[in-house]
Amino acid sequence: NAGVMQNPRHLVRRRGQEARLRCSPMKGHSHVYWYRQLPEEGLKFMVYLQKENIIDESGMPKERFSAEFPKEGPSILRIQQVVRGDSAAYFCASSPSAVLDTQYFGPGTRLTVL
Amino acid sequence: GQQVMQIPQYQHVQEGEDFTTYCNSSTTLSNIQWYKQRPGGHPVFLIQLVKSGEVKKQKRLTFQFGEAKKNSSLHITATQTTDVGTYFCAKPTSGGYQKVTFGTGTKLQVIP
């Protein structure tokens, strides 16, 4: 019973490049949440998606960031024209339902922008 | 947004000593969750508290939800080196779904 999968685990990009982070939720989970964690800080909510729908993107920067969760395949968090301030750990979590219950976190993608 | 404050921010203890972290909210909470994140790892769900005054135990860990549902605590008895990590409380945000706001975290270091 595989847990939440994220890849890549580590990603290095130069300023101005694009970063694509993937998240495969646990089997049977159709709710995905993305969080960002800056070094030595807590996790900040970015976006909540269900299959093919963005439910809440209130924590996502208005520019350069986008997220999707297609009918088939993993959820993707895309960061265009990365800047040094985007360097962080990006975690996704999944849950089987929308009601408040346990969230299962993936191992995270550590993004470093040179 | 509504922040959830945790104190202390850092705590160093000798192995075998007890440890407590406190989580405080300015508003009444419907429930509160606790997570542990090992260094370099990802958050792992520990527990959810729902009822006023609720106390739950997991081996050496004791979780408490305040009577007014505005604060919570996590107490570890006789710490071990495996307890090292950052402990976060998390509260639900508006919307009713799983979106949570994480506390500032307490980083625990256990000295063997």
PDB file of C-alpha atoms in Angstrom:
ATOM      1  CA  ASN A   1       0.000   0.000   0.000  1.00  0.00           C
ATOM      2  CA  ALA A   2       2.155   2.826  -1.326  1.00  0.00           C
ATOM      3  CA  GLY A   3       1.965   6.137   0.465  1.00  0.00           C
ATOM      4  CA  VAL A   4       1.936   9.549  -1.118  1.00  0.00           C
ATOM      5  CA  MET A   5       4.641   9.767  -3.753  1.00  0.00           C
ATOM      6  CA  GLN A   6       6.429  12.905  -4.783  1.00  0.00           C
ATOM      7  CA  ASN A   7       9.070  13.390  -7.392  1.00  0.00           C
ATOM      8  CA  PRO A   8      11.628  14.518  -7.837  1.00  0.00           C
ATOM      9  CA  ARG A   9      12.836  14.476  -4.256  1.00  0.00           C
ATOM     10  CA  HIS A  10      15.425  17.124  -5.016  1.00  0.00           C
ATOM     11  CA  LEU A  11      15.297  19.651  -7.822  1.00  0.00           C
ATOM     12  CA  VAL A  12      17.867  22.261  -8.728  1.00  0.00           C
ATOM     13  CA  ARG A  13      16.952  25.070 -11.092  1.00  0.00           C
ATOM     14  CA  ARG A  14      18.620  28.282 -12.227  1.00  0.00           C
ATOM     15  CA  ARG A  15      16.772  31.541 -11.958  1.00  0.00           C
ATOM     16  CA  GLY A  16      14.285  31.935 -14.773  1.00  0.00           C
ATOM     17  CA  GLN A  17      13.786  28.217 -15.389  1.00  0.00           C
ATOM     18  CA  GLU A  18      10.613  26.254 -14.766  1.00  0.00           C
ATOM     19  CA  ALA A  19      10.077  23.767 -11.973  1.00  0.00           C
ATOM     20  CA  ARG A  20       7.536  20.951 -12.155  1.00  0.00           C
ATOM     21  CA  LEU A  21       6.735  19.047  -9.004  1.00  0.00           C
ATOM     22  CA  ARG A  22       4.657  15.891  -9.095  1.00  0.00           C
ATOM     23  CA  CYS A  23       2.475  14.300  -6.473  1.00  0.00           C
ATOM     24  CA  SER A  24       0.720  10.952  -6.667  1.00  0.00           C
ATOM     25  CA  PRO A  25      -1.801  10.627  -3.838  1.00  0.00           C
ATOM     26  CA  MET A  26      -2.432   7.463  -1.937  1.00  0.00           C
ATOM     27  CA  LYS A  27      -4.613   4.934  -3.707  1.00  0.00           C
ATOM     28  CA  GLY A  28      -8.244   5.849  -3.349  1.00  0.00           C
ATOM     29  CA  HIS A  29      -7.517   9.457  -2.362  1.00  0.00           C
ATOM     30  CA  SER A  30      -8.949  12.117  -4.617  1.00  0.00           C
ATOM     31  CA  HIS A  31      -8.094  15.179  -2.511  1.00  0.00           C
ATOM     32  CA  VAL A  32      -4.659  16.750  -2.760  1.00  0.00           C
ATOM     33  CA  TYR A  33      -3.156  19.639  -0.823  1.00  0.00           C
ATOM     34  CA  TRP A  34       0.119  21.415  -1.532  1.00  0.00           C
ATOM     35  CA  TYR A  35       2.165  23.136   1.182  1.00  0.00           C
ATOM     36  CA  ARG A  36       5.398  25.096   1.098  1.00  0.00           C
ATOM     37  CA  GLN A  37       7.948  25.071   3.877  1.00  0.00           C
ATOM     38  CA  LEU A  38      10.727  27.614   3.970  1.00  0.00           C
ATOM     39  CA  PRO A  39      13.865  26.659   5.934  1.00  0.00           C
ATOM     40  CA  GLU A  40      13.273  26.644   9.687  1.00  0.00           C
ATOM     41  CA  GLU A  41       9.628  27.617   9.242  1.00  0.00           C
ATOM     42  CA  GLY A  42       6.242  25.933   9.406  1.00  0.00           C
ATOM     43  CA  LEU A  43       4.181  24.728   6.497  1.00  0.00           C
ATOM     44  CA  LYS A  44       2.066  27.187   4.563  1.00  0.00           C
ATOM     45  CA  PHE A  45      -0.994  26.054   2.649  1.00  0.00           C
ATOM     46  CA  MET A  46      -0.866  26.752  -1.056  1.00  0.00           C
ATOM     47  CA  VAL A  47      -3.673  24.992  -2.885  1.00  0.00           C
ATOM     48  CA  TYR A  48      -6.343  22.312  -2.515  1.00  0.00           C
ATOM     49  CA  LEU A  49      -7.429  20.261  -5.503  1.00  0.00           C
ATOM     50  CA  GLN A  50      -9.840  17.505  -6.268  1.00  0.00           C
ATOM     51  CA  LYS A  51      -9.758  15.576  -9.503  1.00  0.00           C
ATOM     52  CA  GLU A  52      -9.852  18.106 -12.353  1.00  0.00           C
ATOM     53  CA  ASN A  53     -10.844  20.938 -10.010  1.00  0.00           C
ATOM     54  CA  ILE A  54      -9.054  23.607  -8.036  1.00  0.00           C
ATOM     55  CA  ILE A  55     -11.090  24.084  -4.874  1.00  0.00           C
ATOM     56  CA  ASP A  56      -8.996  26.608  -2.973  1.00  0.00           C
ATOM     57  CA  GLU A  57      -5.885  28.373  -4.243  1.00  0.00           C
ATOM     58  CA  SER A  58      -5.879  31.151  -1.682  1.00  0.00           C
ATOM     59  CA  GLY A  59      -2.340  30.351  -0.561  1.00  0.00           C
ATOM     60  CA  MET A  60      -0.817  30.315  -4.013  1.00  0.00           C
ATOM     61  CA  PRO A  61       1.105  33.340  -5.318  1.00  0.00           C
ATOM     62  CA  LYS A  62      -0.882  35.001  -8.080  1.00  0.00           C
ATOM     63  CA  GLU A  63       1.946  34.924 -10.569  1.00  0.00           C
ATOM     64  CA  ARG A  64       4.230  32.161 -11.818  1.00  0.00           C
ATOM     65  CA  PHE A  65       2.558  29.415  -9.761  1.00  0.00           C
ATOM     66  CA  SER A  66      -0.075  27.014 -11.030  1.00  0.00           C
ATOM     67  CA  ALA A  67      -1.415  23.636 -10.012  1.00  0.00           C
ATOM     68  CA  GLU A  68      -3.478  20.923 -11.610  1.00  0.00           C
ATOM     69  CA  PHE A  69      -4.833  17.500 -10.778  1.00  0.00           C
ATOM     70  CA  PRO A  70      -5.915  15.863 -14.023  1.00  0.00           C
ATOM     71  CA  LYS A  71      -8.333  13.001 -14.348  1.00  0.00           C
ATOM     72  CA  GLU A  72      -5.415  10.699 -15.047  1.00  0.00           C
ATOM     73  CA  GLY A  73      -1.958  11.057 -13.604  1.00  0.00           C
ATOM     74  CA  PRO A  74      -0.380  12.922 -10.728  1.00  0.00           C
ATOM     75  CA  SER A  75      -1.046  16.378  -9.422  1.00  0.00           C
ATOM     76  CA  ILE A  76       1.439  18.914 -10.754  1.00  0.00           C
ATOM     77  CA  LEU A  77       2.675  22.081  -9.084  1.00  0.00           C
ATOM     78  CA  ARG A  78       4.329  24.287 -11.664  1.00  0.00           C
ATOM     79  CA  ILE A  79       6.543  27.246 -10.937  1.00  0.00           C
ATOM     80  CA  GLN A  80       7.540  29.372 -13.893  1.00  0.00           C
ATOM     81  CA  GLN A  81      10.567  31.667 -14.017  1.00  0.00           C
ATOM     82  CA  VAL A  82      11.812  30.556 -10.624  1.00  0.00           C
ATOM     83  CA  VAL A  83      13.545  33.007  -8.308  1.00  0.00           C
ATOM     84  CA  ARG A  84      15.821  32.370  -5.337  1.00  0.00           C
ATOM     85  CA  GLY A  85      12.937  32.991  -2.944  1.00  0.00           C
ATOM     86  CA  ASP A  86      11.152  29.930  -4.348  1.00  0.00           C
ATOM     87  CA  SER A  87      13.794  27.689  -2.749  1.00  0.00           C
ATOM     88  CA  ALA A  88      11.873  25.614  -0.231  1.00  0.00           C
ATOM     89  CA  ALA A  89      10.476  22.184   0.489  1.00  0.00           C
ATOM     90  CA  TYR A  90       7.164  21.546  -1.225  1.00  0.00           C
ATOM     91  CA  PHE A  91       4.958  18.915   0.345  1.00  0.00           C
ATOM     92  CA  CYS A  92       1.770  17.461  -0.925  1.00  0.00           C
ATOM     93  CA  ALA A  93      -0.757  15.663   1.218  1.00  0.00           C
ATOM     94  CA  SER A  94      -3.743  13.567   0.288  1.00  0.00           C
ATOM     95  CA  SER A  95      -6.901  12.495   1.999  1.00  0.00           C
ATOM     96  CA  PRO A  96      -9.764  10.190   1.078  1.00  0.00           C
ATOM     97  CA  SER A  97     -12.472  12.737   1.721  1.00  0.00           C
ATOM     98  CA  ALA A  98     -13.082  16.436   2.123  1.00  0.00           C
ATOM     99  CA  VAL A  99     -14.158  16.245   5.748  1.00  0.00           C
ATOM    100  CA  LEU A 100     -11.608  16.890   8.443  1.00  0.00           C
ATOM    101  CA  ASP A 101      -9.566  13.778   8.905  1.00  0.00           C
ATOM    102  CA  THR A 102      -6.003  12.580   8.641  1.00  0.00           C
ATOM    103  CA  GLN A 103      -3.846  14.044   5.914  1.00  0.00           C
ATOM    104  CA  TYR A 104      -1.057  11.851   4.622  1.00  0.00           C
ATOM    105  CA  PHE A 105       2.031  13.725   3.567  1.00  0.00           C
ATOM    106  CA  GLY A 106       4.477  12.826   0.857  1.00  0.00           C
ATOM    107  CA  PRO A 107       8.261  12.989   1.347  1.00  0.00           C
ATOM    108  CA  GLY A 108       8.453  16.411  -0.262  1.00  0.00           C
ATOM    109  CA  THR A 109      10.435  17.974  -3.080  1.00  0.00           C
ATOM    110  CA  ARG A 110      13.355  20.145  -2.035  1.00  0.00           C
ATOM    111  CA  LEU A 111      13.698  22.888  -4.620  1.00  0.00           C
ATOM    112  CA  THR A 112      16.933  24.843  -4.795  1.00  0.00           C
ATOM    113  CA  VAL A 113      17.159  27.841  -7.082  1.00  0.00           C
ATOM    114  CA  LEU A 114      20.688  28.892  -7.961  1.00  0.00           C
TER     115      LEU A 114
ATOM    116  CA  GLY B   1      -4.564  35.111   8.568  1.00  0.00           C
ATOM    117  CA  GLN B   2      -5.224  33.730  11.989  1.00  0.00           C
ATOM    118  CA  GLN B   3      -1.967  32.472  13.333  1.00  0.00           C
ATOM    119  CA  VAL B   4      -1.458  29.604  15.714  1.00  0.00           C
ATOM    120  CA  MET B   5       1.353  30.328  18.133  1.00  0.00           C
ATOM    121  CA  GLN B   6       3.462  27.612  19.646  1.00  0.00           C
ATOM    122  CA  ILE B   7       5.854  27.922  22.522  1.00  0.00           C
ATOM    123  CA  PRO B   8       8.638  27.380  22.997  1.00  0.00           C
ATOM    124  CA  GLN B   9      10.191  27.774  19.577  1.00  0.00           C
ATOM    125  CA  TYR B  10      13.149  25.588  20.553  1.00  0.00           C
ATOM    126  CA  GLN B  11      13.755  23.191  23.412  1.00  0.00           C
ATOM    127  CA  HIS B  12      16.853  21.266  24.357  1.00  0.00           C
ATOM    128  CA  VAL B  13      16.420  18.535  26.947  1.00  0.00           C
ATOM    129  CA  GLN B  14      18.594  15.826  28.408  1.00  0.00           C
ATOM    130  CA  GLU B  15      17.486  12.360  27.478  1.00  0.00           C
ATOM    131  CA  GLY B  16      15.051  11.170  30.124  1.00  0.00           C
ATOM    132  CA  GLU B  17      13.672  14.622  30.899  1.00  0.00           C
ATOM    133  CA  ASP B  18      10.111  15.579  30.115  1.00  0.00           C
ATOM    134  CA  PHE B  19       9.083  18.003  27.367  1.00  0.00           C
ATOM    135  CA  THR B  20       5.971  20.072  26.752  1.00  0.00           C
ATOM    136  CA  THR B  21       4.937  22.252  23.835  1.00  0.00           C
ATOM    137  CA  TYR B  22       1.948  24.568  23.913  1.00  0.00           C
ATOM    138  CA  CYS B  23      -0.295  25.729  21.109  1.00  0.00           C
ATOM    139  CA  ASN B  24      -2.456  28.835  21.469  1.00  0.00           C
ATOM    140  CA  SER B  25      -5.172  30.224  19.268  1.00  0.00           C
ATOM    141  CA  SER B  26      -6.952  33.551  19.508  1.00  0.00           C
ATOM    142  CA  THR B  27     -10.191  31.918  18.389  1.00  0.00           C
ATOM    143  CA  THR B  28     -12.156  28.874  19.487  1.00  0.00           C
ATOM    144  CA  LEU B  29     -11.184  25.784  17.525  1.00  0.00           C
ATOM    145  CA  SER B  30     -13.452  23.032  16.293  1.00  0.00           C
ATOM    146  CA  ASN B  31     -10.535  20.631  16.563  1.00  0.00           C
ATOM    147  CA  ILE B  32      -6.770  20.557  16.583  1.00  0.00           C
ATOM    148  CA  GLN B  33      -4.228  18.217  15.051  1.00  0.00           C
ATOM    149  CA  TRP B  34      -0.640  17.459  15.984  1.00  0.00           C
ATOM    150  CA  TYR B  35       2.164  16.469  13.628  1.00  0.00           C
ATOM    151  CA  LYS B  36       5.783  15.479  14.037  1.00  0.00           C
ATOM    152  CA  GLN B  37       8.453  16.239  11.474  1.00  0.00           C
ATOM    153  CA  ARG B  38      11.850  14.609  11.802  1.00  0.00           C
ATOM    154  CA  PRO B  39      14.884  16.565  10.523  1.00  0.00           C
ATOM    155  CA  GLY B  40      14.852  16.339   6.739  1.00  0.00           C
ATOM    156  CA  GLY B  41      11.552  14.467   6.811  1.00  0.00           C
ATOM    157  CA  HIS B  42       7.922  15.151   6.192  1.00  0.00           C
ATOM    158  CA  PRO B  43       5.090  15.859   8.641  1.00  0.00           C
ATOM    159  CA  VAL B  44       3.527  12.773  10.131  1.00  0.00           C
ATOM    160  CA  PHE B  45       0.064  12.975  11.630  1.00  0.00           C
ATOM    161  CA  LEU B  46       0.006  12.101  15.328  1.00  0.00           C
ATOM    162  CA  ILE B  47      -3.485  12.813  16.598  1.00  0.00           C
ATOM    163  CA  GLN B  48      -6.636  14.889  16.343  1.00  0.00           C
ATOM    164  CA  LEU B  49      -8.461  16.322  19.360  1.00  0.00           C
ATOM    165  CA  VAL B  50     -12.082  17.342  19.072  1.00  0.00           C
ATOM    166  CA  LYS B  51     -13.746  17.588  22.471  1.00  0.00           C
ATOM    167  CA  SER B  52     -13.328  20.289  25.070  1.00  0.00           C
ATOM    168  CA  GLY B  53     -10.916  19.138  27.788  1.00  0.00           C
ATOM    169  CA  GLU B  54     -10.028  16.008  25.839  1.00  0.00           C
ATOM    170  CA  VAL B  55      -6.896  14.119  26.863  1.00  0.00           C
ATOM    171  CA  LYS B  56      -5.392  11.402  24.712  1.00  0.00           C
ATOM    172  CA  LYS B  57      -2.307   9.300  25.288  1.00  0.00           C
ATOM    173  CA  GLN B  58       0.019   7.525  22.896  1.00  0.00           C
ATOM    174  CA  LYS B  59       2.661   5.693  24.917  1.00  0.00           C
ATOM    175  CA  ARG B  60       4.864   8.479  26.325  1.00  0.00           C
ATOM    176  CA  LEU B  61       2.944  11.250  24.549  1.00  0.00           C
ATOM    177  CA  THR B  62      -0.019  12.994  26.182  1.00  0.00           C
ATOM    178  CA  PHE B  63      -2.173  15.388  24.184  1.00  0.00           C
ATOM    179  CA  GLN B  64      -4.612  17.801  25.775  1.00  0.00           C
ATOM    180  CA  PHE B  65      -7.273  20.133  24.384  1.00  0.00           C
ATOM    181  CA  GLY B  66      -8.197  23.068  26.579  1.00  0.00           C
ATOM    182  CA  GLU B  67     -11.621  23.486  28.117  1.00  0.00           C
ATOM    183  CA  ALA B  68     -12.210  26.619  26.066  1.00  0.00           C
ATOM    184  CA  LYS B  69     -10.873  24.897  22.930  1.00  0.00           C
ATOM    185  CA  LYS B  70      -8.392  27.701  22.377  1.00  0.00           C
ATOM    186  CA  ASN B  71      -5.217  25.926  23.398  1.00  0.00           C
ATOM    187  CA  SER B  72      -3.619  22.537  23.328  1.00  0.00           C
ATOM    188  CA  SER B  73      -0.509  20.878  24.633  1.00  0.00           C
ATOM    189  CA  LEU B  74       1.710  17.927  23.852  1.00  0.00           C
ATOM    190  CA  HIS B  75       3.697  16.426  26.705  1.00  0.00           C
ATOM    191  CA  ILE B  76       6.407  13.812  26.265  1.00  0.00           C
ATOM    192  CA  THR B  77       7.481  11.848  29.311  1.00  0.00           C
ATOM    193  CA  ALA B  78      11.086  10.656  29.622  1.00  0.00           C
ATOM    194  CA  THR B  79      12.290  11.851  26.236  1.00  0.00           C
ATOM    195  CA  GLN B  80      14.380   9.617  24.008  1.00  0.00           C
ATOM    196  CA  THR B  81      16.659  10.522  21.115  1.00  0.00           C
ATOM    197  CA  THR B  82      13.990   9.211  18.751  1.00  0.00           C
ATOM    198  CA  ASP B  83      11.747  12.080  19.878  1.00  0.00           C
ATOM    199  CA  VAL B  84      13.982  14.603  18.099  1.00  0.00           C
ATOM    200  CA  GLY B  85      12.123  16.691  15.549  1.00  0.00           C
ATOM    201  CA  THR B  86       9.722  19.571  15.192  1.00  0.00           C
ATOM    202  CA  TYR B  87       6.235  19.271  16.597  1.00  0.00           C
ATOM    203  CA  PHE B  88       3.480  21.232  14.919  1.00  0.00           C
ATOM    204  CA  CYS B  89      -0.078  21.796  15.941  1.00  0.00           C
ATOM    205  CA  ALA B  90      -2.515  22.532  13.139  1.00  0.00           C
ATOM    206  CA  LYS B  91      -5.984  23.989  13.177  1.00  0.00           C
ATOM    207  CA  PRO B  92      -8.687  23.800  10.503  1.00  0.00           C
ATOM    208  CA  THR B  93      -9.362  26.905   8.485  1.00  0.00           C
ATOM    209  CA  SER B  94     -12.685  28.015   7.138  1.00  0.00           C
ATOM    210  CA  GLY B  95     -14.249  25.893   4.467  1.00  0.00           C
ATOM    211  CA  GLY B  96     -14.724  22.720   6.437  1.00  0.00           C
ATOM    212  CA  TYR B  97     -12.369  20.682   4.331  1.00  0.00           C
ATOM    213  CA  GLN B  98      -8.900  19.492   5.123  1.00  0.00           C
ATOM    214  CA  LYS B  99      -7.140  22.827   4.733  1.00  0.00           C
ATOM    215  CA  VAL B 100      -5.238  23.431   7.935  1.00  0.00           C
ATOM    216  CA  THR B 101      -3.097  26.206   9.277  1.00  0.00           C
ATOM    217  CA  PHE B 102       0.069  24.960  10.885  1.00  0.00           C
ATOM    218  CA  GLY B 103       1.488  26.411  14.055  1.00  0.00           C
ATOM    219  CA  THR B 104       4.944  27.870  14.222  1.00  0.00           C
ATOM    220  CA  GLY B 105       6.341  24.601  15.567  1.00  0.00           C
ATOM    221  CA  THR B 106       8.543  23.606  18.471  1.00  0.00           C
ATOM    222  CA  LYS B 107      11.905  22.142  17.594  1.00  0.00           C
ATOM    223  CA  LEU B 108      12.988  19.526  20.113  1.00  0.00           C
ATOM    224  CA  GLN B 109      16.589  18.484  20.548  1.00  0.00           C
ATOM    225  CA  VAL B 110      17.359  15.597  22.910  1.00  0.00           C
ATOM    226  CA  ILE B 111      20.861  15.422  24.298  1.00  0.00           C
ATOM    227  CA  PRO B 112      21.952  11.838  24.978  1.00  0.00           C
TER     228      PRO B 112
END
